[in-house]
Amino acid sequence: MRPTAADTLKSSRKPPRSVLVALFGALVPLLAALTFMAPPATARTEAVPAATLTEVTAFGANPSNLQMYVYVPAAVTAHPAIVVAVHYCGGSGPAMYSGTEYASLADRLGFIVVYPSVTRASKCFDVSSPQALHRNGGSDPVGIKSMVDWVTTTYAADTSRVYALGISSGAMMTNVLLGDYPDVFAAGAAFAGVPFGCFATTDGSEWNTACANGTVIQTPQQWGDLVRGADPGYTGPRPRVQLWHGTADDTLRYPNFGEEIKQWTNVLGVSQTPAATDSPAAGWTRTRYGAIGDQAPVEAISLQGGSHNLYTYGMGARVLAFFGLTGGGTTPPPAAGPCKVTVTTSAWNTGLTASVTITNTGSSSVNGWQLGFTLPTGQTVTNGWGATYAPASGAVTATNAPYDGTVAPNASVTIGYQANHTGNSAAPTAYTLNGTACTVG
């Protein structure tokens, strides 16, 4: 068959074989160099925009159609911690982001915040159904676990530093997450919640009136068995728990606070008798169980006269101290013996400086210390020396610097801070050293 004009045209366009070989030989090293230089498609810096609340879709198993929002700070650390912040009934992930300080704390400390968001009409998390109260049961906890897995994979997060906190419905979900996935979460903080399993229903209802009214009373063993039954094969360590409740809560009434304490002290195998009791702020009573210091197994904070809407800015720093994310380490300071605090202040129109001398009046050395005090209303710490101070106002904890953590018997250490004020430049009137009240004078 004779070649057509089209065949002739195609043939005329083919380069000689020698040209192709030479061209291929030149391209191979170029392509190799480009491949070496190109960042991987899954590079963590490209996963979501930095310092921006971002919705993530298709993050994994999500049987109840939750939405996932994530905040990754610009200065995210290598192998970051993960904090899951769970919203209240009627809320959302974006509302939790804008209404709490965890994103700004993440900017300072480099962890990643996950904000789960309910899509069901009630905007409440499922803490009632049998599915929710069992590991991999097929409800909200499964979706939240998938969010944690997505962040862990995408950002090579530290799986030993995954935490949950929540308000109201989110507090109840925090307790559920700690029960369902004790191997995932290292600690949790529940603001105005109820014990794990207290809200359980079998009729599809999301609301349990008896539990809300504080009339569901059980023994510590019974409460603990509910938690252990969520993942019956688990025998490893359990997450530490921080509990907050107001005495005047008329939505999830105050008896639930005591029941939570019974539950988690039983689960964690510690005494129901507090190891330490103090008042870190006016009207607050803080009890710690199983140990003293910021990372006790169970920490419970009761707010006298506090309503259901008890969460305020500044509490986030205390949550992170409990989690161990504020640089203080995970070993709580030992109990301090008798102590004395002497304070001198120098004030001007809108500011002041304070010099604080801590004296160990006991017979044993203090090895690692935290000084607690409450600033008068209107005062805000702007900088300090000799210690780190958090939060900047209200009930403040000053934690020793690396060079002044040991105070021998009858020895002293002096620290200080500068603060703004709005008219009241007085010094605090009471101090605690590692939870022990000090003489002031």
Coordinates of C-alpha atoms in Angstrom, one line a residue:
M1 CA 0.0 0.0 0.0
R2 CA 1.3 3.4 -0.8
P3 CA 1.8 5.9 2.0
T4 CA -0.7 8.7 2.2
A5 CA 0.1 12.3 2.6
A6 CA -0.8 12.2 6.3
D7 CA 1.6 9.2 6.8
T8 CA 4.3 11.2 5.1
L9 CA 3.6 14.2 7.3
K10 CA 3.8 12.1 10.5
S11 CA 7.0 10.5 9.4
S12 CA 8.5 13.9 8.7
R13 CA 7.9 15.0 12.3
K14 CA 9.8 12.1 14.0
P15 CA 13.3 13.1 15.1
P16 CA 16.2 10.8 14.4
R17 CA 16.8 8.1 17.1
S18 CA 20.1 9.6 18.0
V19 CA 18.4 12.9 18.9
L20 CA 15.9 11.2 21.1
V21 CA 18.6 9.3 23.0
A22 CA 20.6 12.5 23.6
L23 CA 17.5 14.4 24.7
F24 CA 16.5 11.6 27.2
G25 CA 20.0 11.6 28.6
A26 CA 19.8 15.3 29.3
L27 CA 16.3 15.1 30.8
V28 CA 17.1 12.3 33.3
P29 CA 19.4 14.4 35.6
L30 CA 17.1 17.4 35.3
L31 CA 14.1 15.4 36.4
A32 CA 16.0 13.9 39.2
A33 CA 17.1 17.3 40.5
L34 CA 13.5 18.6 40.3
T35 CA 12.2 15.6 42.1
F36 CA 14.8 16.1 44.9
M37 CA 13.9 19.8 45.2
A38 CA 10.1 19.5 45.2
P39 CA 8.4 19.3 48.5
P40 CA 6.2 16.3 49.1
A41 CA 2.5 16.8 48.2
T42 CA 1.5 16.0 51.8
A43 CA 4.0 18.4 53.4
R44 CA 2.5 19.5 56.7
T45 CA 3.0 23.2 56.0
E46 CA 0.5 22.9 53.2
A47 CA -2.2 20.9 55.0
V48 CA -4.2 23.9 56.2
P49 CA -3.4 27.6 56.3
A50 CA -1.4 28.7 59.3
A51 CA -3.0 30.8 62.1
T52 CA -6.5 30.5 60.5
L53 CA -9.5 28.5 61.6
T54 CA -10.0 25.9 58.8
E55 CA -12.6 23.3 58.2
V56 CA -11.3 19.9 57.2
T57 CA -13.5 17.4 55.4
A58 CA -13.0 13.7 54.6
F59 CA -10.9 13.3 57.8
G60 CA -12.0 9.7 58.4
A61 CA -14.8 7.7 59.9
N62 CA -17.6 10.1 60.9
P63 CA -20.8 8.2 61.5
S64 CA -22.7 11.2 63.0
N65 CA -21.7 13.8 60.4
L66 CA -19.6 16.1 62.7
Q67 CA -17.7 19.0 61.2
M68 CA -14.0 19.3 61.9
Y69 CA -12.3 22.7 62.4
V70 CA -8.6 23.0 63.1
Y71 CA -6.3 25.7 64.2
V72 CA -2.6 25.3 63.4
P73 CA -0.5 28.2 64.8
A74 CA 2.2 29.8 62.6
A75 CA 4.9 28.6 65.0
V76 CA 3.6 25.0 65.4
T77 CA 6.2 22.9 67.1
A78 CA 7.7 19.7 65.8
H79 CA 5.6 16.8 66.9
P80 CA 3.0 19.1 68.5
A81 CA 0.5 18.4 71.2
I82 CA -3.2 18.2 70.3
V83 CA -6.0 19.9 72.3
V84 CA -9.6 19.0 71.4
A85 CA -11.9 21.9 72.5
V86 CA -15.5 20.7 72.6
H87 CA -18.4 23.2 72.4
Y88 CA -21.5 23.5 74.5
C89 CA -25.1 22.8 73.5
G90 CA -26.2 25.3 70.9
G91 CA -22.6 26.1 70.1
S92 CA -20.3 25.2 67.3
G93 CA -16.6 24.7 66.6
P94 CA -16.2 28.3 65.3
A95 CA -18.0 29.6 68.4
M96 CA -15.7 27.7 70.7
Y97 CA -12.7 29.1 68.7
S98 CA -13.8 32.7 69.0
G99 CA -15.2 32.4 72.6
T100 CA -12.2 30.8 74.3
E101 CA -8.5 31.6 74.4
Y102 CA -7.1 28.3 73.2
A103 CA -6.1 29.6 69.7
S104 CA -4.1 32.4 71.3
L105 CA -2.5 30.0 73.7
A106 CA -1.6 27.8 70.8
D107 CA 0.1 30.7 69.2
R108 CA 2.3 31.0 72.3
L109 CA 2.9 27.3 72.9
G110 CA 2.8 25.7 69.5
F111 CA 0.1 23.0 69.9
I112 CA -2.8 22.3 67.5
V113 CA -6.4 22.9 68.5
V114 CA -9.2 20.7 67.1
Y115 CA -12.8 22.1 67.3
P116 CA -15.4 19.4 66.6
S117 CA -18.8 20.9 65.6
V118 CA -22.2 19.2 65.8
T119 CA -24.6 19.3 62.8
R120 CA -27.7 17.8 64.4
A121 CA -30.5 20.2 65.2
S122 CA -29.9 20.4 68.9
K123 CA -26.2 21.3 68.5
C124 CA -25.5 19.0 71.5
F125 CA -23.1 16.2 71.5
D126 CA -24.3 12.6 71.9
V127 CA -23.4 11.6 75.4
S128 CA -26.5 9.5 75.9
S129 CA -26.8 6.7 73.4
P130 CA -25.3 3.2 73.9
Q131 CA -23.2 3.9 70.7
A132 CA -21.6 6.9 72.3
L133 CA -20.7 5.2 75.5
H134 CA -18.6 2.4 74.0
R135 CA -15.3 2.5 72.2
N136 CA -15.9 2.6 68.4
G137 CA -19.6 2.5 69.0
G138 CA -20.6 4.5 66.0
S139 CA -21.4 8.0 67.2
D140 CA -19.7 11.3 68.0
P141 CA -16.7 9.9 69.8
V142 CA -15.7 8.0 66.6
G143 CA -15.7 11.2 64.6
I144 CA -13.7 13.1 67.1
K145 CA -11.2 10.2 67.3
S146 CA -10.9 10.4 63.5
M147 CA -10.1 14.1 63.8
V148 CA -7.3 13.3 66.3
D149 CA -6.0 10.6 63.9
W150 CA -6.0 13.1 61.0
V151 CA -3.9 15.6 62.9
T152 CA -1.6 13.0 64.2
T153 CA -0.9 11.7 60.7
T154 CA -0.8 15.1 59.0
Y155 CA 1.4 16.9 61.5
A156 CA 3.3 14.0 63.1
A157 CA 1.8 15.0 66.4
D158 CA 2.9 13.6 69.7
T159 CA 0.4 10.8 70.5
S160 CA 1.4 11.0 74.2
R161 CA 0.2 14.6 74.4
V162 CA -3.4 14.5 73.2
Y163 CA -5.9 16.3 75.5
A164 CA -9.6 17.1 75.6
L165 CA -11.6 19.9 77.2
G166 CA -15.2 21.0 77.0
I167 CA -18.0 23.2 78.4
S168 CA -21.4 21.8 79.4
S169 CA -22.3 19.3 76.6
G170 CA -18.6 19.5 75.7
A171 CA -17.7 18.7 79.3
M172 CA -19.9 15.6 79.2
M173 CA -18.3 14.7 75.9
T174 CA -14.8 15.2 77.4
N175 CA -15.7 12.6 80.1
V176 CA -17.0 10.3 77.4
L177 CA -13.9 10.6 75.3
L178 CA -11.7 9.8 78.3
G179 CA -13.8 6.7 79.0
D180 CA -14.0 5.5 75.4
Y181 CA -10.4 6.2 74.4
P182 CA -8.2 6.0 77.5
D183 CA -5.3 5.1 75.2
V184 CA -5.7 8.3 73.1
F185 CA -6.1 11.1 75.7
A186 CA -3.6 11.9 78.3
A187 CA -5.9 14.2 80.3
G188 CA -9.1 16.1 80.1
A189 CA -10.8 19.2 81.6
A190 CA -14.6 19.3 82.1
F191 CA -16.4 22.6 82.8
A192 CA -19.9 22.1 84.2
G193 CA -20.4 18.4 83.2
V194 CA -21.7 15.2 84.6
P195 CA -20.1 11.8 85.1
F196 CA -19.5 9.4 82.3
G197 CA -22.7 7.4 81.7
C198 CA -24.9 9.6 83.8
F199 CA -26.8 11.0 80.8
A200 CA -27.3 7.5 79.3
T201 CA -30.7 6.9 77.7
T202 CA -32.2 4.0 75.8
D203 CA -35.2 5.7 74.1
G204 CA -33.2 7.9 71.7
S205 CA -33.6 11.0 73.9
E206 CA -30.6 13.3 74.2
W207 CA -31.7 14.6 77.7
N208 CA -31.6 12.8 81.0
T209 CA -33.6 14.9 83.6
A210 CA -32.6 12.8 86.6
C211 CA -28.9 13.3 85.8
A212 CA -29.3 17.0 85.0
N213 CA -31.0 17.5 88.4
G214 CA -28.2 15.8 90.2
T215 CA -30.3 12.9 91.5
V216 CA -28.3 10.1 90.0
I217 CA -26.2 9.0 92.9
Q218 CA -23.9 5.9 92.8
T219 CA -21.0 4.5 94.6
P220 CA -17.5 5.2 93.3
Q221 CA -17.2 1.6 92.2
Q222 CA -20.4 1.8 90.2
W223 CA -19.3 5.0 88.5
G224 CA -15.9 3.5 87.8
D225 CA -17.4 0.4 86.3
L226 CA -19.3 2.5 83.8
V227 CA -16.0 4.0 82.6
R228 CA -14.2 0.6 82.5
G229 CA -17.1 -0.9 80.6
A230 CA -16.7 1.5 77.7
D231 CA -13.4 -0.3 76.7
P232 CA -13.5 -3.5 78.8
G233 CA -10.3 -4.9 77.3
Y234 CA -8.2 -1.9 78.3
T235 CA -5.7 -2.3 81.2
G236 CA -3.3 0.6 80.6
P237 CA -2.9 3.9 82.3
R238 CA -5.9 6.2 82.5
P239 CA -6.2 9.9 81.6
R240 CA -5.9 12.5 84.4
V241 CA -9.0 14.6 84.9
Q242 CA -9.7 18.2 85.9
L243 CA -13.3 19.1 86.9
W244 CA -14.9 22.5 87.3
H245 CA -18.4 23.3 88.6
G246 CA -20.4 26.2 90.0
T247 CA -22.4 25.7 93.2
A248 CA -25.3 27.6 91.7
D249 CA -25.5 25.6 88.4
D250 CA -29.2 25.2 87.7
T251 CA -28.7 23.3 84.4
L252 CA -26.5 20.5 85.4
R253 CA -26.8 20.7 89.2
Y254 CA -23.9 20.8 91.6
P255 CA -24.3 17.2 93.0
N256 CA -22.9 16.0 89.6
F257 CA -19.6 17.5 90.6
G258 CA -19.2 15.2 93.6
E259 CA -20.3 12.2 91.6
E260 CA -17.6 13.1 89.0
I261 CA -15.0 13.2 91.7
K262 CA -16.2 9.8 93.0
Q263 CA -16.0 8.3 89.5
W264 CA -12.6 9.5 88.4
T265 CA -10.8 8.9 91.7
N266 CA -12.1 5.4 91.5
V267 CA -11.0 5.0 87.9
L268 CA -7.6 6.4 88.6
G269 CA -7.3 4.3 91.8
V270 CA -6.6 7.2 94.2
S271 CA -8.1 8.2 97.6
Q272 CA -11.3 10.3 97.7
T273 CA -9.6 12.2 100.5
P274 CA -7.9 15.3 99.0
A275 CA -4.1 15.3 99.1
A276 CA -4.2 19.1 99.0
T277 CA -6.9 21.8 99.3
D278 CA -6.5 25.5 98.6
S279 CA -8.3 28.5 97.3
P280 CA -6.4 29.8 94.2
A281 CA -9.0 32.6 93.6
A282 CA -11.7 34.3 95.6
G283 CA -14.7 31.9 96.0
W284 CA -12.8 29.0 94.6
T285 CA -12.0 25.7 96.4
R286 CA -9.5 23.5 94.7
T287 CA -9.0 19.9 95.8
R288 CA -6.4 17.6 94.4
Y289 CA -6.5 13.8 94.7
G290 CA -3.7 11.3 94.5
A291 CA -0.9 13.9 94.5
I292 CA -0.3 17.6 94.9
G293 CA 0.8 20.1 92.2
D294 CA -0.6 21.0 88.8
Q295 CA -0.6 17.5 87.4
A296 CA -2.4 15.6 90.1
P297 CA -4.5 12.5 88.9
V298 CA -7.7 14.4 89.7
E299 CA -8.1 18.1 90.3
A300 CA -11.5 19.6 91.2
I301 CA -12.4 23.3 91.3
S302 CA -15.6 24.4 92.9
L303 CA -16.8 28.0 92.3
Q304 CA -18.9 29.4 95.1
G305 CA -22.0 30.9 93.6
G306 CA -20.9 30.0 90.1
S307 CA -23.6 29.5 87.5
H308 CA -23.7 27.0 84.6
N309 CA -21.9 29.6 82.4
L310 CA -18.9 29.6 84.6
Y311 CA -16.1 29.6 82.0
T312 CA -14.1 32.8 81.8
Y313 CA -10.9 33.9 80.1
G314 CA -7.9 33.0 82.2
M315 CA -9.2 29.5 83.0
G316 CA -7.5 28.2 79.9
A317 CA -4.0 28.8 81.3
R318 CA -5.0 26.7 84.3
V319 CA -6.2 23.9 82.0
L320 CA -2.9 23.9 80.1
A321 CA -1.0 23.9 83.4
F322 CA -2.9 20.8 84.4
F323 CA -2.2 19.2 81.0
G324 CA 1.5 20.0 81.4
L325 CA 1.7 22.2 78.3
T326 CA 3.0 25.4 80.0
G327 CA 6.6 24.3 80.4
G328 CA 6.4 23.3 84.0
G329 CA 7.0 19.7 83.3
T330 CA 4.8 16.8 84.4
T331 CA 6.3 16.2 87.8
P332 CA 4.4 18.2 90.5
P333 CA 6.4 20.1 93.0
P334 CA 6.6 18.5 96.4
A335 CA 4.5 19.9 99.3
A336 CA 6.0 22.9 101.0
G337 CA 6.4 23.3 104.7
P338 CA 5.8 26.6 106.6
C339 CA 6.5 29.6 104.5
K340 CA 6.5 33.4 104.7
V341 CA 6.0 36.0 102.0
T342 CA 7.0 39.6 102.2
V343 CA 5.9 42.0 99.5
T344 CA 6.9 45.6 98.6
T345 CA 5.3 47.6 95.8
S346 CA 6.0 50.8 94.0
A347 CA 3.2 52.3 92.1
W348 CA 2.5 55.2 89.7
N349 CA -0.6 56.4 87.8
T350 CA -1.4 53.2 85.8
G351 CA 1.4 50.8 86.8
L352 CA 3.3 49.2 89.6
T353 CA 6.2 46.9 90.4
A354 CA 6.1 44.3 93.1
S355 CA 9.1 42.6 94.8
V356 CA 8.1 39.3 96.4
T357 CA 10.4 37.5 98.9
I358 CA 9.5 33.9 99.7
T359 CA 11.1 32.4 102.8
N360 CA 11.2 28.7 103.6
T361 CA 10.5 28.7 107.4
G362 CA 10.3 24.9 107.5
S363 CA 13.0 22.3 108.3
S364 CA 13.3 20.7 104.8
S365 CA 14.3 22.1 101.4
V366 CA 11.7 23.1 98.9
N367 CA 12.7 21.6 95.5
G368 CA 10.5 23.1 92.9
W369 CA 7.8 25.6 93.8
Q370 CA 4.7 27.4 92.6
L371 CA 3.5 30.5 94.4
G372 CA -0.3 31.2 94.1
F373 CA -1.9 34.5 94.7
T374 CA -4.8 36.6 93.4
L375 CA -4.2 40.0 91.9
P376 CA -6.7 42.8 92.9
T377 CA -9.3 43.6 90.2
G378 CA -7.9 45.8 87.4
Q379 CA -4.3 44.6 87.7
T380 CA -2.6 42.7 84.9
V381 CA 1.0 41.4 84.9
T382 CA 3.0 42.8 81.9
N383 CA 6.4 41.1 82.7
G384 CA 8.2 39.4 85.5
W385 CA 11.4 38.0 86.7
G386 CA 12.5 35.1 88.8
A387 CA 9.5 33.1 87.8
T388 CA 6.9 32.6 85.0
Y389 CA 3.5 34.0 85.7
A390 CA 0.2 32.6 84.4
P391 CA -2.4 33.8 83.8
A392 CA -1.7 37.6 83.7
S393 CA -4.6 38.6 85.9
G394 CA -7.0 37.1 88.5
A395 CA -5.7 34.0 90.2
V396 CA -2.0 33.9 89.2
T397 CA 0.6 31.1 89.6
A398 CA 4.3 32.0 89.7
T399 CA 6.4 29.0 88.8
N400 CA 10.1 28.9 89.7
A401 CA 12.8 29.6 87.2
P402 CA 15.4 26.9 86.5
Y403 CA 17.9 28.7 88.7
D404 CA 15.8 29.4 91.9
G405 CA 13.7 26.3 92.3
T406 CA 15.5 25.0 95.4
V407 CA 15.0 26.9 98.7
A408 CA 16.9 25.6 101.7
P409 CA 15.4 25.8 105.2
N410 CA 15.5 29.5 106.5
A411 CA 16.6 30.6 103.0
S412 CA 14.7 33.0 100.8
V413 CA 14.2 33.7 97.1
T414 CA 13.0 37.0 95.7
I415 CA 11.0 37.4 92.5
G416 CA 9.0 40.3 91.1
Y417 CA 6.7 41.5 88.4
Q418 CA 5.4 44.7 86.7
A419 CA 1.7 45.2 86.3
N420 CA -0.8 47.7 85.0
H421 CA -3.6 48.8 87.2
T422 CA -6.9 50.8 86.9
G423 CA -6.7 52.5 90.3
N424 CA -6.0 49.7 92.8
S425 CA -2.3 49.2 93.2
A426 CA -2.4 47.1 96.4
A427 CA -0.5 43.9 96.7
P428 CA -2.2 40.6 97.0
T429 CA -3.2 39.7 100.6
A430 CA -2.7 35.9 100.6
Y431 CA -0.2 33.5 99.1
T432 CA 0.2 29.7 98.9
L433 CA 3.4 27.8 98.2
N434 CA 2.8 24.5 96.5
G435 CA -0.7 24.6 97.9
T436 CA 0.3 25.5 101.5
A437 CA -0.8 28.9 102.9
C438 CA 2.0 31.2 103.8
T439 CA 2.3 33.8 106.5
V440 CA 2.3 37.3 105.0
G441 CA 4.3 40.1 106.6

